[in-house]
PDB file of C-alpha atoms in Angstrom:
ATOM      1  CA  ALA A   1     -15.255 -19.017  -3.724  1.00 51.00           C
ATOM      2  CA  GLY A   2     -18.204 -19.078  -1.178  1.00 80.00           C
ATOM      3  CA  GLU A   3     -17.370 -15.699  -0.056  1.00 86.00           C
ATOM      4  CA  ALA A   4     -17.389 -13.994  -3.491  1.00 87.00           C
ATOM      5  CA  THR A   5     -20.248 -15.755  -4.494  1.00 89.00           C
ATOM      6  CA  SER A   6     -22.378 -14.729  -1.682  1.00 92.00           C
ATOM      7  CA  TYR A   7     -21.458 -10.950  -2.130  1.00 94.00           C
ATOM      8  CA  LEU A   8     -22.354 -11.611  -5.640  1.00 94.00           C
ATOM      9  CA  LYS A   9     -25.319 -12.932  -5.469  1.00 95.00           C
ATOM     10  CA  PHE A  10     -26.616 -10.483  -3.255  1.00 96.00           C
ATOM     11  CA  ILE A  11     -25.657  -7.793  -5.666  1.00 96.00           C
ATOM     12  CA  VAL A  12     -27.378  -9.380  -8.546  1.00 97.00           C
ATOM     13  CA  ASP A  13     -30.474 -10.215  -6.648  1.00 97.00           C
ATOM     14  CA  TYR A  14     -31.162  -6.797  -4.983  1.00 97.00           C
ATOM     15  CA  TYR A  15     -29.270  -4.576  -7.946  1.00 97.00           C
ATOM     16  CA  ASP A  16     -32.681  -2.781  -8.593  1.00 97.00           C
ATOM     17  CA  VAL A  17     -33.610  -2.185  -4.915  1.00 97.00           C
ATOM     18  CA  LEU A  18     -30.415  -1.587  -3.111  1.00 96.00           C
ATOM     19  CA  PRO A  19     -30.330   0.166   0.047  1.00 93.00           C
ATOM     20  CA  ARG A  20     -28.047   3.459  -0.001  1.00 92.00           C
ATOM     21  CA  ALA A  21     -25.345   1.586   1.545  1.00 93.00           C
ATOM     22  CA  VAL A  22     -24.220  -2.255   2.137  1.00 95.00           C
ATOM     23  CA  VAL A  23     -22.203  -4.350   4.560  1.00 94.00           C
ATOM     24  CA  PHE A  24     -20.110  -7.110   3.394  1.00 94.00           C
ATOM     25  CA  LEU A  25     -18.620  -8.847   6.114  1.00 91.00           C
ATOM     26  CA  HIS A  26     -17.712 -12.162   7.718  1.00 87.00           C
ATOM     27  CA  SER A  27     -19.532 -14.346  10.315  1.00 84.00           C
ATOM     28  CA  HIS A  28     -16.899 -14.668  12.837  1.00 84.00           C
ATOM     29  CA  ARG A  29     -16.380 -11.642  15.555  1.00 85.00           C
ATOM     30  CA  TYR A  30     -12.909 -11.529  15.979  1.00 83.00           C
ATOM     31  CA  ALA A  31      -9.817 -12.141  13.667  1.00 76.00           C
ATOM     32  CA  TYR A  32      -6.369 -11.333  13.032  1.00 74.00           C
ATOM     33  CA  HIS A  33      -7.470  -8.883  10.217  1.00 78.00           C
ATOM     34  CA  GLN A  34     -10.089  -7.075  11.936  1.00 79.00           C
ATOM     35  CA  GLU A  35     -11.122  -5.433  15.179  1.00 83.00           C
ATOM     36  CA  ASP A  36     -14.326  -6.904  17.093  1.00 85.00           C
ATOM     37  CA  LEU A  37     -16.611  -6.404  14.671  1.00 87.00           C
ATOM     38  CA  LEU A  38     -19.398  -5.184  16.942  1.00 90.00           C
ATOM     39  CA  ILE A  39     -17.073  -2.000  17.130  1.00 88.00           C
ATOM     40  CA  VAL A  40     -16.848  -2.099  13.740  1.00 88.00           C
ATOM     41  CA  LEU A  41     -20.309  -1.731  13.436  1.00 89.00           C
ATOM     42  CA  HIS A  42     -20.863   0.805  15.881  1.00 91.00           C
ATOM     43  CA  LYS A  43     -18.328   2.714  14.281  1.00 89.00           C
ATOM     44  CA  LEU A  44     -19.710   2.888  10.814  1.00 89.00           C
ATOM     45  CA  ALA A  45     -22.995   4.276  12.550  1.00 90.00           C
ATOM     46  CA  GLU A  46     -21.480   6.799  14.015  1.00 90.00           C
ATOM     47  CA  ARG A  47     -19.706   7.741  10.568  1.00 90.00           C
ATOM     48  CA  GLY A  48     -23.033   7.272   8.642  1.00 87.00           C
ATOM     49  CA  GLU A  49     -24.396  10.154  11.066  1.00 88.00           C
ATOM     50  CA  GLU A  50     -21.436  12.388  10.596  1.00 89.00           C
ATOM     51  CA  LEU A  51     -22.224  11.683   6.437  1.00 89.00           C
ATOM     52  CA  LYS A  52     -25.613  12.502   6.450  1.00 82.00           C
ATOM     53  CA  ASP A  53     -25.264  16.024   5.061  1.00 79.00           C
ATOM     54  CA  ALA A  54     -23.038  14.868   2.468  1.00 79.00           C
ATOM     55  CA  GLY A  55     -25.322  12.150   1.060  1.00 80.00           C
ATOM     56  CA  GLY A  56     -24.372   9.435   3.342  1.00 85.00           C
ATOM     57  CA  TRP A  57     -22.596   6.326   2.308  1.00 89.00           C
ATOM     58  CA  SER A  58     -24.573   6.284  -1.122  1.00 89.00           C
ATOM     59  CA  ASP A  59     -21.202   6.828  -3.038  1.00 93.00           C
ATOM     60  CA  LYS A  60     -18.686   5.766  -0.636  1.00 92.00           C
ATOM     61  CA  TYR A  61     -16.260   2.934  -0.623  1.00 92.00           C
ATOM     62  CA  CYS A  62     -14.213   1.817   2.528  1.00 89.00           C
ATOM     63  CA  ASN A  63     -12.557  -1.605   3.328  1.00 88.00           C
ATOM     64  CA  PHE A  64     -12.067  -1.937   7.208  1.00 88.00           C
ATOM     65  CA  ASN A  65      -9.365  -4.701   7.882  1.00 83.00           C
ATOM     66  CA  ASN A  66      -6.350  -3.693   9.586  1.00 81.00           C
ATOM     67  CA  ALA A  67      -3.960  -5.728   7.073  1.00 78.00           C
ATOM     68  CA  VAL A  68      -3.199  -5.101   3.419  1.00 74.00           C
ATOM     69  CA  TRP A  69      -2.821  -7.270   0.380  1.00 67.00           C
ATOM     70  CA  GLY A  70       0.047  -6.355  -1.740  1.00 58.00           C
ATOM     71  CA  TYR A  71       0.973  -7.606  -5.521  1.00 53.00           C
ATOM     72  CA  GLN A  72       4.065  -7.069  -7.867  1.00 49.00           C
ATOM     73  CA  GLU A  73       5.389 -10.621  -9.032  1.00 48.00           C
ATOM     74  CA  ASP A  74       3.555 -13.270  -7.116  1.00 53.00           C
ATOM     75  CA  THR A  75       3.935 -16.457  -9.224  1.00 51.00           C
ATOM     76  CA  GLU A  76       0.559 -17.682  -7.422  1.00 55.00           C
ATOM     77  CA  ARG A  77      -1.361 -14.970  -8.849  1.00 58.00           C
ATOM     78  CA  SER A  78       0.079 -14.895 -11.902  1.00 60.00           C
ATOM     79  CA  TRP A  79      -1.146 -18.407 -12.504  1.00 56.00           C
ATOM     80  CA  MET A  80      -4.658 -17.372 -11.986  1.00 61.00           C
ATOM     81  CA  GLU A  81      -4.217 -14.443 -14.187  1.00 62.00           C
ATOM     82  CA  GLN A  82      -3.490 -16.900 -16.955  1.00 65.00           C
ATOM     83  CA  GLN A  83      -6.227 -19.803 -16.108  1.00 65.00           C
ATOM     84  CA  TRP A  84      -8.770 -16.928 -16.120  1.00 68.00           C
ATOM     85  CA  ARG A  85      -7.444 -14.888 -18.420  1.00 70.00           C
ATOM     86  CA  GLU A  86      -9.869 -14.789 -21.303  1.00 71.00           C
ATOM     87  CA  TRP A  87     -12.678 -14.121 -19.019  1.00 72.00           C
ATOM     88  CA  LEU A  88     -10.857 -11.313 -16.946  1.00 72.00           C
ATOM     89  CA  VAL A  89      -9.901  -9.600 -19.632  1.00 72.00           C
ATOM     90  CA  ASP A  90     -13.456  -9.551 -21.360  1.00 73.00           C
ATOM     91  CA  TRP A  91     -14.945  -8.475 -17.885  1.00 72.00           C
ATOM     92  CA  LEU A  92     -12.087  -6.214 -16.785  1.00 70.00           C
ATOM     93  CA  GLY A  93     -10.527  -4.998 -20.149  1.00 70.00           C
ATOM     94  CA  ASP A  94      -6.824  -5.792 -20.858  1.00 65.00           C
ATOM     95  CA  TYR A  95      -4.010  -3.643 -19.282  1.00 65.00           C
ATOM     96  CA  SER A  96      -1.155  -5.882 -20.726  1.00 65.00           C
ATOM     97  CA  ASP A  97      -0.397  -3.681 -23.198  1.00 67.00           C
ATOM     98  CA  VAL A  98       0.156  -0.256 -21.113  1.00 64.00           C
ATOM     99  CA  GLU A  99       3.315   0.771 -20.965  1.00 66.00           C
ATOM    100  CA  GLY A 100       5.486  -0.137 -18.119  1.00 61.00           C
ATOM    101  CA  ASN A 101       2.514  -2.987 -16.853  1.00 61.00           C
ATOM    102  CA  GLY A 102       4.657  -5.886 -18.075  1.00 60.00           C
ATOM    103  CA  GLY A 103       1.804  -8.070 -19.678  1.00 63.00           C
ATOM    104  CA  ARG A 104      -0.220  -8.318 -16.613  1.00 63.00           C
ATOM    105  CA  ILE A 105      -3.896  -7.939 -16.884  1.00 62.00           C
ATOM    106  CA  TYR A 106      -3.978  -5.783 -13.620  1.00 63.00           C
ATOM    107  CA  PRO A 107      -2.707  -2.629 -13.514  1.00 60.00           C
ATOM    108  CA  HIS A 108       0.635  -2.988 -11.680  1.00 55.00           C
ATOM    109  CA  PRO A 109       0.742  -3.346  -8.572  1.00 55.00           C
ATOM    110  CA  VAL A 110      -2.662  -3.696  -6.736  1.00 64.00           C
ATOM    111  CA  LEU A 111      -2.610  -2.709  -3.218  1.00 67.00           C
ATOM    112  CA  GLU A 112      -5.719  -2.717  -0.567  1.00 71.00           C
ATOM    113  CA  ARG A 113      -6.541  -4.034   2.339  1.00 76.00           C
ATOM    114  CA  CYS A 114      -7.125  -7.827   2.945  1.00 79.00           C
ATOM    115  CA  CYS A 115      -9.886  -9.645   3.473  1.00 85.00           C
ATOM    116  CA  ALA A 116     -12.903  -8.367   1.562  1.00 86.00           C
ATOM    117  CA  GLN A 117     -15.213  -6.845   4.467  1.00 90.00           C
ATOM    118  CA  PHE A 118     -16.246  -3.559   3.468  1.00 91.00           C
ATOM    119  CA  ILE A 119     -18.713  -0.713   3.364  1.00 93.00           C
ATOM    120  CA  VAL A 120     -20.056   0.185  -0.061  1.00 95.00           C
ATOM    121  CA  GLY A 121     -22.922   2.520  -1.563  1.00 94.00           C
ATOM    122  CA  ARG A 122     -25.060   1.481  -3.691  1.00 95.00           C
ATOM    123  CA  ASP A 123     -23.807   4.582  -6.730  1.00 95.00           C
ATOM    124  CA  ARG A 124     -20.396   2.709  -6.353  1.00 95.00           C
ATOM    125  CA  ILE A 125     -22.065  -0.826  -6.967  1.00 96.00           C
ATOM    126  CA  ARG A 126     -23.932   0.669 -10.093  1.00 96.00           C
ATOM    127  CA  LEU A 127     -21.100   2.156 -11.658  1.00 92.00           C
ATOM    128  CA  ARG A 128     -21.077  -1.324 -13.070  1.00 90.00           C
ATOM    129  CA  SER A 129     -24.301  -2.858 -14.843  1.00 92.00           C
ATOM    130  CA  LYS A 130     -26.124  -5.613 -13.493  1.00 95.00           C
ATOM    131  CA  ALA A 131     -24.841  -7.930 -16.347  1.00 91.00           C
ATOM    132  CA  PHE A 132     -21.369  -7.049 -15.261  1.00 88.00           C
ATOM    133  CA  TRP A 133     -22.064  -8.758 -12.170  1.00 92.00           C
ATOM    134  CA  GLU A 134     -24.063 -11.555 -13.164  1.00 93.00           C
ATOM    135  CA  ARG A 135     -21.448 -12.313 -15.491  1.00 87.00           C
ATOM    136  CA  ALA A 136     -18.879 -12.610 -12.298  1.00 86.00           C
ATOM    137  CA  LEU A 137     -21.575 -15.196 -10.719  1.00 89.00           C
ATOM    138  CA  GLU A 138     -21.956 -17.173 -13.436  1.00 87.00           C
ATOM    139  CA  VAL A 139     -18.242 -17.492 -13.429  1.00 82.00           C
ATOM    140  CA  MET A 140     -17.871 -18.338  -9.474  1.00 83.00           C
ATOM    141  CA  TYR A 141     -20.668 -20.706 -10.048  1.00 83.00           C
ATOM    142  CA  SER A 142     -18.414 -22.598 -12.361  1.00 80.00           C
ATOM    143  CA  VAL A 143     -15.820 -23.120  -9.965  1.00 73.00           C
ATOM    144  CA  PRO A 144     -16.065 -26.280  -8.266  1.00 68.00           C
ATOM    145  CA  GLU A 145     -16.032 -26.318  -4.382  1.00 64.00           C
ATOM    146  CA  HIS A 146     -13.691 -29.341  -4.322  1.00 59.00           C
ATOM    147  CA  PRO A 147     -10.955 -29.621  -4.641  1.00 56.00           C
ATOM    148  CA  SER A 148     -11.390 -26.399  -1.933  1.00 69.00           C
ATOM    149  CA  GLU A 149      -8.242 -24.816  -3.147  1.00 69.00           C
ATOM    150  CA  GLU A 150      -9.818 -24.120  -6.129  1.00 70.00           C
ATOM    151  CA  SER A 151     -12.436 -22.186  -4.715  1.00 71.00           C
ATOM    152  CA  ARG A 152     -10.306 -20.421  -2.365  1.00 74.00           C
ATOM    153  CA  LYS A 153      -7.905 -19.224  -5.055  1.00 74.00           C
ATOM    154  CA  MET A 154     -10.755 -17.691  -6.524  1.00 75.00           C
ATOM    155  CA  GLY A 155     -12.092 -16.163  -4.037  1.00 77.00           C
ATOM    156  CA  LEU A 156      -8.746 -14.358  -3.315  1.00 78.00           C
ATOM    157  CA  LEU A 157      -8.878 -13.387  -7.163  1.00 77.00           C
ATOM    158  CA  LEU A 158     -11.784 -11.267  -6.009  1.00 82.00           C
ATOM    159  CA  GLU A 159     -10.713 -10.067  -2.926  1.00 82.00           C
ATOM    160  CA  TRP A 160      -7.627  -8.427  -4.326  1.00 78.00           C
ATOM    161  CA  ILE A 161      -9.578  -6.485  -6.643  1.00 81.00           C
ATOM    162  CA  TRP A 162     -13.043  -5.761  -5.180  1.00 88.00           C
ATOM    163  CA  HIS A 163     -12.135  -2.098  -4.467  1.00 87.00           C
ATOM    164  CA  GLY A 164     -11.080  -1.523  -8.249  1.00 83.00           C
ATOM    165  CA  LEU A 165     -14.585  -2.844  -9.170  1.00 87.00           C
ATOM    166  CA  PHE A 166     -16.214  -0.293  -7.084  1.00 91.00           C
ATOM    167  CA  GLY A 167     -14.091   2.702  -8.374  1.00 87.00           C
ATOM    168  CA  GLU A 168     -11.378   2.946  -6.164  1.00 84.00           C
ATOM    169  CA  GLU A 169      -7.787   3.482  -7.516  1.00 76.00           C
ATOM    170  CA  TRP A 170      -5.922   0.467  -7.934  1.00 71.00           C
ATOM    171  CA  VAL A 171      -3.376   1.045  -5.723  1.00 66.00           C
ATOM    172  CA  ILE A 172      -4.829   2.564  -2.688  1.00 60.00           C
ATOM    173  CA  ASP A 173      -1.914   5.291  -1.848  1.00 55.00           C
ATOM    174  CA  ASP A 174      -2.479   7.148   1.447  1.00 55.00           C
ATOM    175  CA  GLU A 175      -0.176   7.862   4.254  1.00 55.00           C
ATOM    176  CA  THR A 176      -1.054   4.823   5.898  1.00 51.00           C
ATOM    177  CA  VAL A 177      -0.285   2.253   3.190  1.00 53.00           C
ATOM    178  CA  SER A 178       2.149   4.067   0.549  1.00 54.00           C
ATOM    179  CA  GLY A 179       5.142   2.968   2.826  1.00 54.00           C
ATOM    180  CA  LEU A 180       4.101  -0.716   1.737  1.00 54.00           C
ATOM    181  CA  LEU A 181       4.493  -0.458  -1.711  1.00 51.00           C
ATOM    182  CA  GLY A 182       8.391  -0.660  -1.994  1.00 52.00           C
ATOM    183  CA  MET A 183       8.196  -3.777   0.936  1.00 51.00           C
ATOM    184  CA  VAL A 184       5.397  -5.884  -0.516  1.00 51.00           C
ATOM    185  CA  ASP A 185       6.920  -7.690  -3.493  1.00 50.00           C
ATOM    186  CA  GLU A 186       4.962 -10.849  -3.251  1.00 48.00           C
ATOM    187  CA  ILE A 187       1.388 -11.690  -2.018  1.00 47.00           C
ATOM    188  CA  GLU A 188       1.888 -11.417   1.373  1.00 58.00           C
ATOM    189  CA  GLN A 189      -0.096  -9.373   4.151  1.00 63.00           C
ATOM    190  CA  ALA A 190       1.284  -6.510   6.420  1.00 65.00           C
ATOM    191  CA  SER A 191      -0.553  -5.387   9.183  1.00 68.00           C
ATOM    192  CA  LEU A 192      -1.709  -2.030   9.534  1.00 69.00           C
ATOM    193  CA  SER A 193      -1.824   0.501  12.455  1.00 65.00           C
ATOM    194  CA  GLY A 194      -3.926   2.626  11.490  1.00 70.00           C
ATOM    195  CA  ARG A 195      -7.732   2.148  11.263  1.00 78.00           C
ATOM    196  CA  ALA A 196      -9.379   2.865   7.798  1.00 81.00           C
ATOM    197  CA  TRP A 197     -11.263   6.252   7.656  1.00 79.00           C
ATOM    198  CA  CYS A 198     -14.691   4.802   7.849  1.00 84.00           C
ATOM    199  CA  ILE A 199     -13.818   3.802  11.624  1.00 83.00           C
ATOM    200  CA  GLU A 200     -11.434   6.165  12.549  1.00 82.00           C
TER     201      GLU A 200
END
């Protein structure tokens, strides 16, 4: 869970002195799920100038990847929910008794752009207490790096839910992705033709 661990450690280490916004991204410039990161960073800077009069990025969140994760009935994720159930219920709350949620810990379904690259304002990070983020980091540290598959799955677990942790709706249901709700029946990625709002 190196990606998630790195993100969480930054949040915990700098929680009290966070800048107005933080860009969390990968070390590769090119990938199938993103545009050239130099273009992305340029677009984010342009949009930041446009947002100056509206408080800038401090209360915003935007995942700028070009693919989407969907979750409805994936057995792989269900397995992870059960393995980490005690912690997840204690950390996030329990949605399993919500009508129509079918006993799932998460709201059903979860839909978000994939791959955990985003800009998030400090106000969004501070919607959760420092102790909340510290607890997640402790769990990440408990996941063995070997076998690597265990670590990878824990990273995915956070990848699916970052947006909800930062105060977004669990289902990102705008015109770009709403049509995918019926077709993403398992944990699979679908490419998006439209850019995220923050880099349009």
